[in-house]
Coordinates of C-alpha atoms in Angstrom, one line a residue:
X66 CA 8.6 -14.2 0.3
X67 CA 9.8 -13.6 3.9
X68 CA 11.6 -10.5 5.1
X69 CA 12.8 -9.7 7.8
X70 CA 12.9 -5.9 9.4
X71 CA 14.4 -5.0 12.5
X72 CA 12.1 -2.6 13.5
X73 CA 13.5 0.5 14.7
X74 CA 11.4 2.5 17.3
X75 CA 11.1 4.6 19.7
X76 CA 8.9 3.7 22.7
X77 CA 6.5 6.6 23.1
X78 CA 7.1 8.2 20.2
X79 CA 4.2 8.1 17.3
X80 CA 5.0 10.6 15.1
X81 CA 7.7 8.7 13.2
X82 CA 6.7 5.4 11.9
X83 CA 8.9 2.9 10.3
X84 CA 8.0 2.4 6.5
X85 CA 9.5 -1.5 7.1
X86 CA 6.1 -2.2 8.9
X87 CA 3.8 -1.9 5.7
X88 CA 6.1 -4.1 3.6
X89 CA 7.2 -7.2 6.1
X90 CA 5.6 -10.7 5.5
X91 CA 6.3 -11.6 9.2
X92 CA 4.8 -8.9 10.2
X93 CA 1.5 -9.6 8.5
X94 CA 1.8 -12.9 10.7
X95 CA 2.1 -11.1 13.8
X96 CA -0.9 -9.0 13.3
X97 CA -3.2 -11.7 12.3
X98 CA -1.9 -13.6 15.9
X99 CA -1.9 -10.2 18.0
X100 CA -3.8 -7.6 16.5
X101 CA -6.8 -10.0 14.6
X102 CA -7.1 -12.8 17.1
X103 CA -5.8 -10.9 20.6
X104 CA -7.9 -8.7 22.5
X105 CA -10.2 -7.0 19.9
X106 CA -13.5 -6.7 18.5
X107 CA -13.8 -7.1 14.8
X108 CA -16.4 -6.2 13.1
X109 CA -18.5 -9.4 11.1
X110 CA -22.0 -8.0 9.8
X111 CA -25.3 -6.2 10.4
X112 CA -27.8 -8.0 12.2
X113 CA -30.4 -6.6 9.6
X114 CA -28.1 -8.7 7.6
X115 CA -28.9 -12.1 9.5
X116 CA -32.5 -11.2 10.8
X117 CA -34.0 -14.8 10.5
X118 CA -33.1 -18.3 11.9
X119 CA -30.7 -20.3 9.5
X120 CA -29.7 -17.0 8.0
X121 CA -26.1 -16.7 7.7
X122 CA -22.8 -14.8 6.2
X123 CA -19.8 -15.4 5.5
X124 CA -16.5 -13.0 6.6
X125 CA -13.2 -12.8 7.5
X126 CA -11.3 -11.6 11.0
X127 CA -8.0 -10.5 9.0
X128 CA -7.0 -12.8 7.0
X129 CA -9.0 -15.9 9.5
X130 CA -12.3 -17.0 7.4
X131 CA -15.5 -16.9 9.8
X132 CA -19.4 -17.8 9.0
X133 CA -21.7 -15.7 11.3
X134 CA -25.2 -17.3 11.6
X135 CA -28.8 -17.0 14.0
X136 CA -29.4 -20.1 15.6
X137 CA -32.7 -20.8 16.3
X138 CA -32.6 -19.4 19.6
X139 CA -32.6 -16.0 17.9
X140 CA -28.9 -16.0 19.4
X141 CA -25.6 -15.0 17.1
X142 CA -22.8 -17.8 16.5
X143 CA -19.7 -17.1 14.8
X144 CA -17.0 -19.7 13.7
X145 CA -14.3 -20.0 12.1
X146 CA -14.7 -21.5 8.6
X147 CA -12.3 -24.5 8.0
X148 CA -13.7 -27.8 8.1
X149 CA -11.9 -29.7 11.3
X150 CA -11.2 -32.4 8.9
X151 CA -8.7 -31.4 6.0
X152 CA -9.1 -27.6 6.4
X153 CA -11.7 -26.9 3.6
X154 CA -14.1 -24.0 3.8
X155 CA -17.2 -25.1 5.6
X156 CA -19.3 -22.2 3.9
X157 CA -19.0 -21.3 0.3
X158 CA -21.2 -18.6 0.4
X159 CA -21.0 -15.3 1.1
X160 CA -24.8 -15.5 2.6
X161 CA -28.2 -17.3 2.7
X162 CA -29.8 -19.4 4.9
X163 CA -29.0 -23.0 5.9
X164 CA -29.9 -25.4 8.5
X165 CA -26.6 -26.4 9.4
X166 CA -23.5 -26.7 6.7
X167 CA -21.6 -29.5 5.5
X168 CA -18.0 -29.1 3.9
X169 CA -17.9 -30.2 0.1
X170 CA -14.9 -32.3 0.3
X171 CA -15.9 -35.2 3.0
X172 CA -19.2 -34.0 4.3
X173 CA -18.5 -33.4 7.7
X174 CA -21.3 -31.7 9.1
X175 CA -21.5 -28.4 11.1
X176 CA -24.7 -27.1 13.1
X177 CA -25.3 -23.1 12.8
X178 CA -23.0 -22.8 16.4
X179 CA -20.3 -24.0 14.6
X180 CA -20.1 -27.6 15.9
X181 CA -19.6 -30.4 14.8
X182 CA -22.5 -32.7 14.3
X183 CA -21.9 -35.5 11.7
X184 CA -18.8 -37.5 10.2
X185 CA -19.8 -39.8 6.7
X186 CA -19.4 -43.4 7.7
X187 CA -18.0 -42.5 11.6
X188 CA -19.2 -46.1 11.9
X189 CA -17.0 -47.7 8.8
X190 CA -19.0 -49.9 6.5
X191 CA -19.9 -53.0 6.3
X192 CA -17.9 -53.8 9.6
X193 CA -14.9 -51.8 8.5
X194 CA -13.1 -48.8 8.4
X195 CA -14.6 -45.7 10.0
X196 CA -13.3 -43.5 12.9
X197 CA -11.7 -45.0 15.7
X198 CA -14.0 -45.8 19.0
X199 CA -11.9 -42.9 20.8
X200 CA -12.8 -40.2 18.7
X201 CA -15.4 -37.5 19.6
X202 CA -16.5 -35.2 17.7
X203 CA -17.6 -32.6 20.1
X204 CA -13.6 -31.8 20.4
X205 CA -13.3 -31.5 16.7
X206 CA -15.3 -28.3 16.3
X207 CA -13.6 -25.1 14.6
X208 CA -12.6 -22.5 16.8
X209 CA -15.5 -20.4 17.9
X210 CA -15.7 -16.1 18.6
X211 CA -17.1 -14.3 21.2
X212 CA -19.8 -12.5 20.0
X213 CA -21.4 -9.3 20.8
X214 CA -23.8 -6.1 19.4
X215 CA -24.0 -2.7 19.3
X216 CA -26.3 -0.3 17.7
X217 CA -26.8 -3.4 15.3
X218 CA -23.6 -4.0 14.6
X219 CA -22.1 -7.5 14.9
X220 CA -18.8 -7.8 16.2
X221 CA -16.7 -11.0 17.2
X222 CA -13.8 -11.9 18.9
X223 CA -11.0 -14.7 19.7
X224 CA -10.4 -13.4 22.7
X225 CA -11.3 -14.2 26.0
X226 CA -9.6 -11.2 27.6
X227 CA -11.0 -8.1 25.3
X228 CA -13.5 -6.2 27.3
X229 CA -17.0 -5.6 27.1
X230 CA -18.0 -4.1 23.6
X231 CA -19.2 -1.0 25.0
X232 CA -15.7 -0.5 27.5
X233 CA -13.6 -1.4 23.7
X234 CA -15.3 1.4 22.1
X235 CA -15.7 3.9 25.3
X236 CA -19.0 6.4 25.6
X237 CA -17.8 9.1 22.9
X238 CA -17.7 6.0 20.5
X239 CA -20.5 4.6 21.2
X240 CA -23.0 8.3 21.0
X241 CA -21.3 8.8 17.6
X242 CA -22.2 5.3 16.7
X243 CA -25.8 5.4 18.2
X244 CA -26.2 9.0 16.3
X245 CA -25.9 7.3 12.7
X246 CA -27.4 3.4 13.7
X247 CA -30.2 4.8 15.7
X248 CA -33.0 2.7 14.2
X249 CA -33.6 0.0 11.9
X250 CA -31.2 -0.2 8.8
X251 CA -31.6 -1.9 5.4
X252 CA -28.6 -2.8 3.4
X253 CA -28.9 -1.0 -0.5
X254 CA -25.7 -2.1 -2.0
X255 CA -22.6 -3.6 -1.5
X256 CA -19.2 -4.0 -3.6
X257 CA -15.6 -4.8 -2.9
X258 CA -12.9 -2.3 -3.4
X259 CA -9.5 -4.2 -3.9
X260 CA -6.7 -2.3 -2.9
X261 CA -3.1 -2.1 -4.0
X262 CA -1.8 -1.6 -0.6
X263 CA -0.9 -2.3 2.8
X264 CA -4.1 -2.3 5.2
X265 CA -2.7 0.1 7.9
X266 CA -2.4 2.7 5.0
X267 CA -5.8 2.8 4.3
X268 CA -7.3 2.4 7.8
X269 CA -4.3 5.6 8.4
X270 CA -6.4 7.7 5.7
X271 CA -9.5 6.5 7.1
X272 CA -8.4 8.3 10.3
X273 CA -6.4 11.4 8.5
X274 CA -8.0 14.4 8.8
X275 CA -5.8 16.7 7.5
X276 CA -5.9 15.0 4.1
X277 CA -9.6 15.4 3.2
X278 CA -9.8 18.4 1.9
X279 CA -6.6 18.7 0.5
X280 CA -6.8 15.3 -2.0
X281 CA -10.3 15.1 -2.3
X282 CA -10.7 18.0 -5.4
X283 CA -14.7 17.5 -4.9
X284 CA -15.1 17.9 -1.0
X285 CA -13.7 21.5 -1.7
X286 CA -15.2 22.4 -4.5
X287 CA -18.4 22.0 -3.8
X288 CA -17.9 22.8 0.4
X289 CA -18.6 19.6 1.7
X290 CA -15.4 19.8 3.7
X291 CA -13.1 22.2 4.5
X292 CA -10.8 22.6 7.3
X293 CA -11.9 25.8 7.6
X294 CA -15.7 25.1 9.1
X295 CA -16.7 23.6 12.4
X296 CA -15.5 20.5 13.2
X297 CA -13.7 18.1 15.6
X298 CA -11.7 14.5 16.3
X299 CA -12.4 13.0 18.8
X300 CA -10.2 9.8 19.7
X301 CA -11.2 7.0 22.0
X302 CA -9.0 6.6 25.0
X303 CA -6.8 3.6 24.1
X304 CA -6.2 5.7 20.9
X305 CA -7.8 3.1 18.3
X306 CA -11.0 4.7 17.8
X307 CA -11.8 7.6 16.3
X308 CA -14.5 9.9 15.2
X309 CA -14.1 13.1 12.5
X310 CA -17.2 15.3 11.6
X311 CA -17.6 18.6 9.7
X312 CA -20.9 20.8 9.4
X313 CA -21.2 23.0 6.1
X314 CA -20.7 26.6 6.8
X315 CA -23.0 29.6 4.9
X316 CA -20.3 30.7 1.7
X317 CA -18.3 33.8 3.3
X318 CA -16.0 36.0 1.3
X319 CA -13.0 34.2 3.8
X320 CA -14.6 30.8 2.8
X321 CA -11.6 29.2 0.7
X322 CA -8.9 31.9 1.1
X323 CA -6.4 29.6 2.4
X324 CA -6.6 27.2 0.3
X325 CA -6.7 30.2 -2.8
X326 CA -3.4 32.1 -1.1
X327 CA -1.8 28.6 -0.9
X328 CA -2.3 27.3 -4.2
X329 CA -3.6 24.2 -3.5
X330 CA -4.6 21.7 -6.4
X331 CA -8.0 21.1 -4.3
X332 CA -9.3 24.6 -4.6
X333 CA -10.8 24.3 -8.4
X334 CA -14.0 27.0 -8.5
X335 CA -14.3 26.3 -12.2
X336 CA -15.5 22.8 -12.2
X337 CA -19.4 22.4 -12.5
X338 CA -21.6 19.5 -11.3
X339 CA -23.7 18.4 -15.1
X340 CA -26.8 17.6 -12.4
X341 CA -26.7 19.8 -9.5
X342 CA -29.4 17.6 -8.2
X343 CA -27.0 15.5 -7.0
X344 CA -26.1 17.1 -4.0
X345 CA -29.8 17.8 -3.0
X346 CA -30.4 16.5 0.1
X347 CA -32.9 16.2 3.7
X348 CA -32.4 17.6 7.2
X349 CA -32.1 14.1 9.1
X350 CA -29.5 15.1 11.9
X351 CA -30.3 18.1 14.6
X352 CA -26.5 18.8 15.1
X353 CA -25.9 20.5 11.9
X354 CA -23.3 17.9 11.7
X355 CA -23.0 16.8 7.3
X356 CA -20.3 14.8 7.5
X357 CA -19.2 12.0 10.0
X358 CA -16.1 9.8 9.6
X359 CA -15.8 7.0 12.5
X360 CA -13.7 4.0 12.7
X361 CA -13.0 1.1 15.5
X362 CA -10.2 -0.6 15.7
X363 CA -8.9 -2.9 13.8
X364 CA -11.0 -2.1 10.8
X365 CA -14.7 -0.6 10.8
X366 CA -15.6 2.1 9.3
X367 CA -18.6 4.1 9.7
X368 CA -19.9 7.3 7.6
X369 CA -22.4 9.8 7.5
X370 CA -21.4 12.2 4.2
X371 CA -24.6 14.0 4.0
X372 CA -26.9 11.7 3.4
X373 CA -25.3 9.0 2.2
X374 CA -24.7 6.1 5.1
X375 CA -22.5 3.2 4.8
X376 CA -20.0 1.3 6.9
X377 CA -16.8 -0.1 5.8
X378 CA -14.7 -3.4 6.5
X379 CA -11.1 -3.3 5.5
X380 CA -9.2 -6.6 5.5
X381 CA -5.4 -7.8 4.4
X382 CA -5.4 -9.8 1.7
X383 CA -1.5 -9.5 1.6
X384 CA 1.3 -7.3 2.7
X385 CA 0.6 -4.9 -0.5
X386 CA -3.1 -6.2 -0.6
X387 CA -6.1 -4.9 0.9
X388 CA -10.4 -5.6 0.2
X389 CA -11.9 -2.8 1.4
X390 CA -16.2 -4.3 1.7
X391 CA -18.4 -1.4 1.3
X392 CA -22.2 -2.1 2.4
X393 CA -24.6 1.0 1.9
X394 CA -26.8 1.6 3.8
X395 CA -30.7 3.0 4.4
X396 CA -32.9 3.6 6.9
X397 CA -36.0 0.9 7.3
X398 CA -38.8 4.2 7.0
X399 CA -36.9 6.0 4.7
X400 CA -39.5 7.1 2.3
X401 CA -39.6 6.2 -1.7
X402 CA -37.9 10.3 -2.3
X403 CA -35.0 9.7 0.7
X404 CA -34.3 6.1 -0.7
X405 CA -33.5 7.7 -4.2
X406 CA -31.5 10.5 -2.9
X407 CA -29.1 8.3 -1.1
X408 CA -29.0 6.3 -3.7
X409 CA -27.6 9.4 -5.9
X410 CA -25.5 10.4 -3.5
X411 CA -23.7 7.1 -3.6
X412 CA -22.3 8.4 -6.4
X413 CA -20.2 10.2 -3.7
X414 CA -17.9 6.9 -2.6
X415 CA -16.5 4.0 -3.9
X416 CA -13.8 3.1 -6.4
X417 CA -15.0 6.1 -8.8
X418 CA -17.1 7.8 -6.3
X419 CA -16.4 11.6 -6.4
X420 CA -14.9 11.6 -3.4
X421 CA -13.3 8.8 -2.5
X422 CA -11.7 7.4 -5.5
X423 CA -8.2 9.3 -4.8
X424 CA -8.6 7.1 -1.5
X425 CA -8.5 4.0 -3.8
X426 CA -5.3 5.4 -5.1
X427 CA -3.1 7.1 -3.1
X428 CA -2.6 4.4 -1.2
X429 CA -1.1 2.3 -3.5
X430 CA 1.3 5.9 -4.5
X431 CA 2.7 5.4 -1.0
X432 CA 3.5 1.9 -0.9
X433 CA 5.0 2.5 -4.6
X434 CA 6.7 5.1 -3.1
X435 CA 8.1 3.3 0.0
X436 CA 9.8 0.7 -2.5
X437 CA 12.8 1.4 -1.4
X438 CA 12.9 2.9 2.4
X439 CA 12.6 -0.3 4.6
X440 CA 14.8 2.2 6.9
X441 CA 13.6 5.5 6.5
X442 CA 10.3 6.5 8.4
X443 CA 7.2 8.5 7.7
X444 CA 6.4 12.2 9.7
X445 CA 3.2 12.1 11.4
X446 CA 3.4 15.3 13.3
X447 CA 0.8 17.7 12.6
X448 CA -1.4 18.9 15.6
X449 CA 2.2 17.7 17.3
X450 CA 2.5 14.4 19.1
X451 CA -0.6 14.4 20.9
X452 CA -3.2 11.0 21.1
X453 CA -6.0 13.0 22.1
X454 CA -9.1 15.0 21.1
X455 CA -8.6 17.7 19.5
X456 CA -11.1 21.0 18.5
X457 CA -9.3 21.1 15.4
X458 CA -9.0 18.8 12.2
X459 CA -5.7 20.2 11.1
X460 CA -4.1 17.2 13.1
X461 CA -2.9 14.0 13.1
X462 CA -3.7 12.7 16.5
X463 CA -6.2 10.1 15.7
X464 CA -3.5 8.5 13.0
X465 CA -1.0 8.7 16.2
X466 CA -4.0 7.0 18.5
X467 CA -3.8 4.5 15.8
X468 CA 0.0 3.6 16.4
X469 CA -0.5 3.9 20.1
X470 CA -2.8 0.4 20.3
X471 CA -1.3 -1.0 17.3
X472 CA 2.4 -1.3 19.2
X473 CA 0.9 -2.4 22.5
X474 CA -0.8 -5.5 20.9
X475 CA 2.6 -5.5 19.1
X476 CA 4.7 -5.1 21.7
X477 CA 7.0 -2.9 19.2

């Protein structure tokens, strides 16, 4: 069901944000028009996904259904997926390899660019029927993306306005991505998280800082993260992108003591892992760095958390309904031992991974929560009302970059 919000905001100001704006159908529309399909890259697959000619996957910009394949001249296509026909899927897998696809209902048939190639009995039979002489089907192809890589990441876009992929992301980006993709990748698992929530609220956490080590019981604990060691965000210039990383600190006697004077529910010394082993890990980064949390607008995700890798695609489903497509990930020369330890520490995300299963849920405790306060607004002012980098992680200026490109695509 439709509703309609008048949204209620202050131009400039990112530290209050209107609850109506996770709960309004028509909203959901406007994103997939402004946001989805204006001037942004959107993140489709690996290319170790698609290596070969004919080899193909299926995806989704928002809510839009794509197919991203490698034509034959070693080139990437991607295309929407609805038959220019009656609207069917063209593609009903989520990967393989194909020499071109034909939609189930009518057999219209689509090369791996996209385009239409072949219409069952264009000619009639017999002397009758068929399309009429005027028709051509070279202007009945589904829309087509721009496409473009980086770091062997696919992206696409509707957009014949957004800028290069490397200006979108801006040089800080694009290091912190080349630090984690900086040689071949194999994929080593993959699931979807469904989510009961709006998609901004996750891709918010994603971006939230100031949460992880206060939520997540086991980042604490055991001293993954604590807003106490080294650390940064750093935050992309149009505000969209950000990056948060951490590096593990030798135990000190002031080690915890804030979270221990405060009280909070994160700080739990008594809780024991039954194999240690898990956290065993390998020295693969020289910057000390153990824990990397990147994202690119509208929703990628990329993580380091020791030595687990994986990247992240979060898509609306609905205005309280969110997949969140998790792909692990391992390097090509990773040897038998480093293959098995990141396998472990997969253990580490996912619906019930040790870490990020409160992400699965709180979520859905803020949309619950928001039930009833289409009018009322949520406080996003830690670190104050900055956009920018910051030294510290006890901020909210990356959730605030967030807001900052989301209302100028929006014009809210």
């Amino acid at each position: 069901m439709s509703q309609t919000h008048i949204i209620q905001w202050e131009r400039g100001r990112h530290t209050r944000v209107p609850y109506a704006l996770y709960q309004d159908q028509d909203i959901l529309m406007r994103e997939q028009k402004l946001v989805y399909e204006g001037p942004t890259w959107n993140y489709l697959c690996l290319e170790a996904e698609i290596p070969n000619t004919g080899d193909f996957r299926s995806t989704h910009v928002g809510r839009a259904p794509i197919v991203v394949a490698r034509d034959g001249d070693g080139e990437i296509y991607a295309f929407e997926n609805r038959c220019s026909h009656r609207g069917a899927l063209i593609c009903l897998e989520k990967a393989g390899t194909a020499k071109d696809f034909q939609c189930v209902y009518h057999a219209w048939t689509y090369d791996l660019q996209g385009t239409l190639k072949g219409v069952a009995f264009e000619a009639g039979l017999n002397g009758a029927g068929g399309m009429p002489s005027t028709f051509c089907k070279e202007d009945h192809s589904p829309r087509k993306l721009r496409v473009a890589t980086f770091g062997g990441l696919v992206f696409g876009s509707f957009s014949d306005e957004v800028d290069s992929i490397e200006d979108y992301l801006g040089p800080e980006i694009c290091a912190r991505i080349e630090r984690v993709l900086h040689k071949p990748v194999e994929v080593i698992g993959r699931f979807t998280q469904a989510l009961p929530n709006n998609w901004k609220l996750y891709f918010e956490n994603v971006k939230d800082s100031y949460h992880a080590s206060l939520l997540h019981l086991f980042f604490t604990t055991f001293r993954l993260n604590r807003l106490s060691q080294r650390g940064a965000v750093i935050v992309s210039e149009s505000g969209g992108h950000h990056v948060s990383y951490s590096m593990v600190d030798a135990p000190t006697v002031e080690v915890g003591k804030q979270y221990q004077e405060q009280g909070l529910r994160s700080d739990q010394d008594g809780y024991k892992l039954a194999d240690p082993t898990l956290l065993d890990g390998f020295k693969e980064f020289d910057d000390d760095i153990t824990l990397q949390i990147l994202s690119v607008f509208p929703g990628f995700v990329l993580q380091q958390i020791q030595n687990c890798l994986a990247v992240r695609q979060v898509l609306p489903r609905g205005v309280e309904m969110t997949d969140l497509n998790w792909t692990y990930l391992g390097y090509a020369d990773d040897t038998p031992e480093q293959r098995n330890i990141r396998l472990k520490q997969a253990n580490l995300i996912g619906p019930a991974g040790f870490v990020s299963m409160e992400d699965g849920a709180v979520g859905g405790f803020v949309q619950r929560g928001i039930a009833a306060a289409d009018e009322d607004q949520a406080v996003i002012e830690m670190g104050g009302d900055s956009t920018s980098s910051s030294p510290s992680r006890v901020t909210e200026a990356s959730v605030r970059g967030f807001w900052k490109l989301y209302r100028a695509l929006m014009d809210i």
